[in-house]
Amino acid sequence: MNTSIEVEYWVVDTDGELTEPGALAEVSERTEREFVEPLFELKTPPCETIGELRATFAEQLEEVLSTAAAEEKRLVPLGTPINCGAIDRRPSERGRIQKEVLGEDFAYAKYCAGTHIHVEKRNVADQLNTLIALDAALALVNSSPYLDGERVANSARAHCYRKKCYGDLPKHGQLWHYVDTVGEWCRRLEDRYEEFKRAALEEGIDEVAIEDNFSTDNVVWTPIRLRDEMPTVEWRSPDAALPSQLLRLADDLEMVMERVHNTNVEVESVSDSRHAGHVTDDGIRLPTFETACEFANSAIDDGLESADVVGYLDRMGFSVDDYHPISTRIDGRQYVTRGDARDLRLEYANRLEEDVDELVETVGV
């Protein structure tokens, strides 16, 4: 099953201060700047096996880090910068329209760095439902509990997107209910596009500008998306994290999604979070949507500190004991000063570089 990873990393200078990517965005056609100045994005091509994905990801990162060293820049694998000054959004018509429609709360998105995992489209309705049910797996790679120095949640990034950015248009940033058909999902996208368009028109945005910058394919942030141009089902919930952590997550996710293609997927009729959800050789049983949302909320708030989340992910086929999220390692303070945040960014820039060195050695790039 073809799988790929897109990851955003913060770029810092040798003092740990956020800076723009510069030459890092020009390393290849798969590296680019993000919508805010200090973010950099790397995209792998679709890979037929996790082994191929691991080798490709390691090779790409090694090349980027070589350029970064020459530029005296570092990459930081944290879901937020922890604490920093104001972050500027790169000028764009799309961003301007989003800010007009979503208001000041859209600014929270400027402090978020995440990971998107793409899996090849097959049994699409079952894939959508399974990814919705598996959203709590974001807890496996939570990487920052802090925003503006304050302790917010085990995943401050996911908290911001779901509880801050889309307050006036909640269906644009939340998990969607399970579907019976792909057509049902597409109709929801059409409804969200029309909803956004109406809100933009009410703010005085020109209709041509709306249509030029938004479509049903890109109007929502929702944690699960269908991408026609790849074509893939995309899971957008995880934080940015160390490359080895993301590869482990992609591996576990791919194994579950492979089973979706070869077995029956059913939704439980009764809510019982203590025993909800199972992935076995006989089939995949998803929890009720309400229970899946409870698990996802606990994953955001408490991460792997939640025994219910750990038990659920174990039943769903994830090797939970193999994960050691960064959030758990750096949590414990109610406030992190800007100086301490710079130190943490540099510490995890070091860890990312060590992580890539180990990956390169393992795959023999």
XYZ file of N, CA and C in Angstrom, residues 190-346:
471
model
N -19.002 19.623 0.026
C -19.728 20.655 -0.722
C -20.468 21.593 0.225
N -21.060 21.028 1.274
C -21.772 21.844 2.262
C -20.817 22.784 2.992
N -19.631 22.277 3.339
C -18.652 23.111 4.056
C -18.130 24.223 3.144
N -17.950 23.910 1.866
C -17.495 24.938 0.938
C -18.542 26.047 0.834
N -19.802 25.675 0.690
C -20.865 26.669 0.591
C -20.985 27.468 1.887
N -20.789 26.802 3.028
C -20.825 27.485 4.317
C -19.715 28.531 4.411
N -18.506 28.131 4.009
C -17.377 29.059 4.045
C -17.588 30.214 3.067
N -18.092 29.889 1.883
C -18.311 30.924 0.869
C -19.319 31.960 1.361
N -20.404 31.490 1.990
C -21.403 32.428 2.523
C -20.779 33.334 3.573
N -19.981 32.738 4.469
C -19.346 33.533 5.526
C -18.380 34.549 4.936
N -17.656 34.153 3.886
C -16.713 35.074 3.251
C -17.448 36.212 2.553
N -18.535 35.891 1.867
C -19.315 36.929 1.198
C -19.887 37.917 2.208
N -20.299 37.417 3.370
C -20.822 38.295 4.421
C -19.751 39.239 4.946
N -18.481 38.833 4.820
C -17.371 39.691 5.247
C -16.924 40.635 4.139
N -17.625 40.583 2.997
C -17.311 41.483 1.903
C -16.220 40.990 0.975
N -15.873 39.701 1.054
C -14.848 39.141 0.176
C -15.431 38.945 -1.215
N -14.664 39.295 -2.221
C -15.093 39.152 -3.608
C -15.287 37.680 -3.948
N -16.384 37.361 -4.631
C -16.707 35.966 -4.952
C -15.637 35.320 -5.826
N -15.088 36.062 -6.761
C -14.038 35.516 -7.627
C -12.805 35.156 -6.803
N -12.464 35.990 -5.832
C -11.306 35.714 -4.973
C -11.531 34.442 -4.159
N -12.752 34.244 -3.690
C -13.070 33.033 -2.932
C -12.886 31.804 -3.821
N -13.464 31.866 -5.006
C -13.418 30.717 -5.906
C -12.010 30.451 -6.424
N -11.195 31.488 -6.520
C -9.816 31.316 -6.981
C -8.938 30.658 -5.927
N -9.296 30.808 -4.654
C -8.414 30.366 -3.574
C -8.934 29.172 -2.779
N -10.204 28.812 -2.981
C -10.777 27.723 -2.200
C -11.609 26.812 -3.089
N -11.626 25.552 -2.697
C -12.437 24.559 -3.394
C -12.889 23.533 -2.365
N -13.729 22.620 -2.791
C -14.163 21.568 -1.860
C -12.990 20.719 -1.395
N -11.912 20.682 -2.162
C -10.758 19.843 -1.808
C -9.888 20.466 -0.732
N -9.965 21.805 -0.559
C -9.021 22.422 0.377
C -9.648 23.422 1.340
N -10.980 23.438 1.446
C -11.623 24.462 2.256
C -11.643 24.117 3.740
N -11.435 22.848 4.106
C -11.506 22.442 5.508
C -10.137 22.000 6.020
N -9.964 22.101 7.345
C -8.754 21.569 7.974
C -8.997 20.153 8.484
N -10.233 19.724 8.559
C -10.625 18.476 9.223
C -9.502 17.445 9.316
N -9.391 16.754 10.449
C -8.287 15.813 10.672
C -8.146 14.728 9.615
N -9.244 14.359 8.960
C -9.200 13.364 7.883
C -9.652 14.052 6.602
N -8.873 13.866 5.521
C -9.268 14.467 4.249
C -9.044 13.491 3.115
N -9.876 13.626 2.078
C -9.640 12.924 0.817
C -8.873 13.855 -0.092
N -7.816 13.342 -0.720
C -7.019 14.149 -1.636
C -7.086 13.536 -3.021
N -7.775 14.209 -3.906
C -7.993 13.669 -5.255
C -6.726 13.649 -6.091
N -5.834 14.658 -5.868
C -4.698 14.767 -6.769
C -3.646 13.708 -6.512
N -3.690 12.974 -5.371
C -2.608 12.033 -5.084
C -2.801 10.623 -5.666
N -3.894 9.905 -5.555
C -5.047 10.130 -4.694
C -4.890 9.347 -3.381
N -5.199 9.985 -2.280
C -4.990 9.353 -0.980
C -6.083 9.732 -0.001
N -6.091 8.989 1.105
C -6.802 9.399 2.309
C -5.724 9.937 3.250
N -5.950 11.125 3.783
C -4.911 11.834 4.532
C -5.327 12.008 5.982
N -4.412 11.656 6.889
C -4.618 11.854 8.325
C -3.712 12.997 8.768
N -4.301 14.069 9.305
C -3.598 15.322 9.541
C -3.440 15.662 11.027
N -3.745 14.747 11.919
C -3.799 15.076 13.342
C -2.463 15.103 14.072
N -1.479 14.262 13.718
C -0.276 14.194 14.556
C 0.550 15.476 14.533
N 1.241 15.708 15.646
C 2.212 16.788 15.725
C 3.423 16.477 14.850
N 4.233 17.499 14.584
C 5.592 17.257 14.125
C 6.313 16.478 15.226
N 7.215 15.597 14.834
C 7.932 14.774 15.818
C 9.239 14.297 15.195
N 10.015 13.545 15.953
C 11.256 12.992 15.422
C 10.942 12.067 14.244
N 11.790 12.043 13.230
C 11.518 11.203 12.054
C 11.274 9.738 12.388
N 12.047 9.159 13.300
C 11.852 7.750 13.645
C 10.488 7.520 14.286
N 9.999 8.505 15.057
C 8.671 8.386 15.656
C 7.587 8.398 14.584
N 7.756 9.270 13.595
C 6.757 9.360 12.533
C 6.761 8.105 11.670
N 7.931 7.538 11.427
C 8.008 6.297 10.646
C 7.371 5.140 11.402
N 7.572 5.091 12.697
C 6.931 4.037 13.499
C 5.409 4.181 13.433
N 4.941 5.421 13.540
C 3.503 5.672 13.464
C 2.961 5.287 12.097
N 3.661 5.681 11.030
C 3.217 5.336 9.674
C 3.187 3.826 9.488
N 4.141 3.125 10.062
C 4.206 1.666 9.962
C 3.007 1.025 10.639
N 2.725 1.431 11.874
C 1.576 0.874 12.593
C 0.271 1.208 11.880
N 0.167 2.448 11.401
C -1.058 2.861 10.716
C -1.236 2.072 9.423
N -0.166 1.897 8.668
C -0.246 1.171 7.400
C -0.697 -0.269 7.619
N -0.236 -0.891 8.701
C -0.641 -2.276 8.974
C -2.146 -2.372 9.234
N -2.679 -1.399 9.975
C -4.124 -1.394 10.205
C -4.872 -1.135 8.903
N -4.400 -0.181 8.118
C -5.086 0.153 6.876
C -5.002 -0.987 5.865
N -3.942 -1.756 5.900
C -3.841 -2.935 5.042
C -4.911 -3.951 5.416
N -5.178 -4.080 6.693
C -6.234 -5.005 7.134
C -7.614 -4.535 6.691
N -7.779 -3.202 6.642
C -9.063 -2.671 6.171
C -9.376 -3.221 4.789
N -8.350 -3.380 3.978
C -8.523 -3.839 2.603
C -8.849 -5.326 2.535
N -8.555 -6.058 3.604
C -8.665 -7.515 3.538
C -9.632 -8.121 4.540
N -10.417 -7.289 5.203
C -11.321 -7.839 6.203
C -12.564 -6.961 6.308
N -13.490 -7.332 7.169
C -14.720 -6.575 7.373
C -14.503 -5.495 8.431
N -15.075 -4.328 8.182
C -15.027 -3.220 9.138
C -16.451 -2.948 9.610
N -16.650 -3.014 10.922
C -17.973 -2.794 11.493
C -17.887 -1.788 12.628
N -18.984 -1.070 12.850
C -19.063 -0.108 13.945
C -19.898 -0.710 15.063
N -19.381 -0.632 16.278
C -20.113 -1.159 17.425
C -21.409 -0.386 17.638
N -22.381 -1.044 18.179
C -23.677 -0.402 18.403
C -23.825 0.139 19.818
N -22.947 -0.279 20.724
C -23.054 0.116 22.127
C -21.778 0.828 22.552
N -21.919 1.924 23.277
C -20.760 2.663 23.783
C -20.273 2.010 25.068
N -19.033 1.567 25.059
C -18.396 1.007 26.248
C -16.898 1.251 26.108
N -16.443 2.387 26.598
C -15.064 2.799 26.360
C -14.049 1.844 26.975
N -14.460 1.068 27.961
C -13.510 0.150 28.612
C -13.058 -0.957 27.675
N -13.920 -1.350 26.757
C -13.597 -2.467 25.867
C -13.811 -2.107 24.393
N -13.973 -0.829 24.084
C -14.348 -0.426 22.727
C -13.213 -0.647 21.743
N -13.593 -1.109 20.549
C -12.667 -1.211 19.439
C -11.719 -2.384 19.513
N -11.565 -3.066 18.364
C -10.620 -4.180 18.270
C -10.187 -4.341 16.823
N -8.919 -4.642 16.624
C -8.417 -5.070 15.323
C -7.881 -6.476 15.500
N -8.510 -7.434 14.829
C -8.085 -8.828 14.922
C -8.024 -9.419 13.518
N -7.579 -10.645 13.438
C -7.539 -11.328 12.138
C -8.938 -11.561 11.587
N -9.935 -11.539 12.468
C -11.316 -11.798 12.047
C -12.043 -10.544 11.578
N -11.471 -9.374 11.832
C -12.139 -8.161 11.398
C -11.749 -6.960 12.236
N -12.270 -5.812 11.848
C -12.020 -4.562 12.568
C -13.350 -4.062 13.125
N -13.363 -3.859 14.425
C -14.568 -3.345 15.076
C -14.253 -1.955 15.613
N -14.942 -0.955 15.068
C -14.719 0.427 15.461
C -15.641 0.802 16.613
N -15.183 1.663 17.517
C -16.075 2.150 18.573
C -17.142 3.049 17.983
N -18.172 3.322 18.729
C -19.140 4.309 18.265
C -18.424 5.633 18.029
N -19.000 6.477 17.209
C -18.360 7.755 16.916
C -18.177 8.566 18.198
N -19.165 8.545 19.069
C -19.073 9.309 20.313
C -17.899 8.826 21.168
N -17.707 7.503 21.212
C -16.596 6.954 21.986
C -15.263 7.294 21.333
N -15.199 7.237 19.996
C -13.975 7.616 19.288
C -13.596 9.059 19.602
N -14.587 9.941 19.676
C -14.317 11.341 20.011
C -13.813 11.485 21.448
N -14.356 10.688 22.357
C -13.870 10.719 23.743
C -12.403 10.329 23.800
N -12.040 9.280 23.069
C -10.648 8.855 23.042
C -9.758 9.942 22.434
N -10.230 10.554 21.357
C -9.439 11.593 20.697
C -9.224 12.790 21.619
N -10.270 13.193 22.334
C -10.142 14.319 23.265
C -9.164 13.997 24.392
N -9.225 12.774 24.892
C -8.288 12.365 25.940
C -6.862 12.318 25.405
N -6.720 11.895 24.136
C -5.392 11.859 23.511
C -4.798 13.259 23.414
N -5.644 14.254 23.117
C -5.181 15.639 23.036
C -4.848 16.183 24.421
N -5.735 15.957 25.375
C -5.564 16.540 26.707
C -4.482 15.839 27.521
N -4.494 14.504 27.503
C -3.651 13.728 28.415
C -2.624 12.842 27.739
N -2.740 12.633 26.424
C -1.796 11.783 25.717
C -1.764 10.370 26.283
N -0.577 9.793 26.356
C -0.448 8.424 26.847
C -0.516 8.335 28.365
N -0.752 9.474 29.018
C -1.039 9.436 30.455
C -2.438 8.897 30.706
N -3.263 8.833 29.681
C -4.616 8.287 29.796
C -4.577 6.773 29.608
N -4.924 6.043 30.649
C -4.938 4.580 30.563
C -5.965 4.107 29.546
N -7.081 4.837 29.420
C -8.108 4.452 28.447
C -7.564 4.566 27.018
N -6.820 5.615 26.735
C -6.238 5.796 25.412
C -5.222 4.702 25.120
N -4.362 4.407 26.084
C -3.346 3.373 25.899
C -4.010 2.019 25.634
N -5.013 1.663 26.430
C -5.698 0.391 26.233
C -6.381 0.307 24.888
N -6.997 1.393 24.489
C -7.695 1.428 23.204
C -6.725 1.269 22.043
N -5.644 2.039 22.050
C -4.682 1.955 20.945
C -4.044 0.580 20.877
N -3.823 -0.038 22.016
C -3.288 -1.398 22.031
C -4.272 -2.361 21.363
N -5.544 -2.224 21.682
C -6.550 -3.100 21.060
C -6.655 -2.859 19.561
N -6.345 -1.633 19.136
C -6.464 -1.276 17.720
C -5.196 -1.580 16.928
N -4.217 -2.219 17.560
C -3.074 -2.726 16.816
C -1.805 -1.908 16.881
N -1.745 -0.892 17.744
C -0.546 -0.068 17.857
C 0.374 -0.602 18.956
N 1.668 -0.580 18.698
C 2.659 -1.030 19.676
C 2.982 0.128 20.609
N 2.075 0.403 21.530
C 2.148 1.617 22.345
C 3.446 1.703 23.138
N 3.941 0.583 23.644
C 5.156 0.601 24.471
C 6.388 1.059 23.700
N 6.320 1.055 22.368
C 7.466 1.467 21.555
C 7.554 2.982 21.383
N 6.544 3.689 21.868
C 6.488 5.140 21.668
C 6.869 5.887 22.944
N 7.618 6.959 22.752
C 8.032 7.804 23.875
C 7.862 9.265 23.444
N 6.622 9.778 23.504
C 6.330 11.110 22.961
C 7.146 12.212 23.630
N 7.529 13.185 22.836
C 8.309 14.306 23.350
C 7.523 15.063 24.418
N 6.206 15.219 24.232
C 5.410 15.964 25.210
C 5.582 15.407 26.619
N 5.605 14.096 26.734
C 5.750 13.476 28.049
C 7.111 13.805 28.654
N 8.128 13.925 27.802
C 9.484 14.199 28.283
C 9.647 15.638 28.760
N 8.967 16.582 28.122
C 9.189 17.997 28.443
C 8.064 18.603 29.267
N 7.043 17.823 29.576
C 5.901 18.313 30.354
C 6.305 18.493 31.820
N 5.435 19.147 32.585
C 5.658 19.242 34.017
C 5.743 20.659 34.541
N 5.915 21.635 33.636
C 5.967 23.027 34.061
C 4.691 23.737 33.642
N 4.232 24.632 34.468
C 3.073 25.431 34.102
C 3.455 26.578 33.174
N 4.733 26.974 33.223
C 5.173 28.064 32.354
C 6.623 27.827 31.948
N 6.901 28.077 30.645
C 8.255 27.955 30.109
C 8.674 29.326 29.581
N 9.763 29.858 30.093
C 10.229 31.177 29.645
C 10.735 31.097 28.205
N 10.898 32.240 27.580
C 11.407 32.251 26.206
C 12.839 31.723 26.150
N 13.637 32.018 27.170
C 14.991 31.493 27.203
C 15.011 29.977 27.303
N 14.152 29.420 28.175
C 14.070 27.961 28.290
C 13.512 27.340 27.018
N 12.593 28.047 26.354
C 12.036 27.533 25.099
C 13.124 27.466 24.029
N 13.989 28.473 23.974
C 15.100 28.419 23.020
C 15.997 27.216 23.293
N 16.263 26.970 24.586
C 17.099 25.821 24.949
C 16.439 24.508 24.537
N 15.123 24.405 24.727
C 14.412 23.187 24.329
C 14.429 23.017 22.819
N 14.280 24.110 22.094
C 14.323 23.998 20.639
C 15.687 23.499 20.171
N 16.740 23.993 20.782
C 18.081 23.533 20.406
C 18.314 22.085 20.827
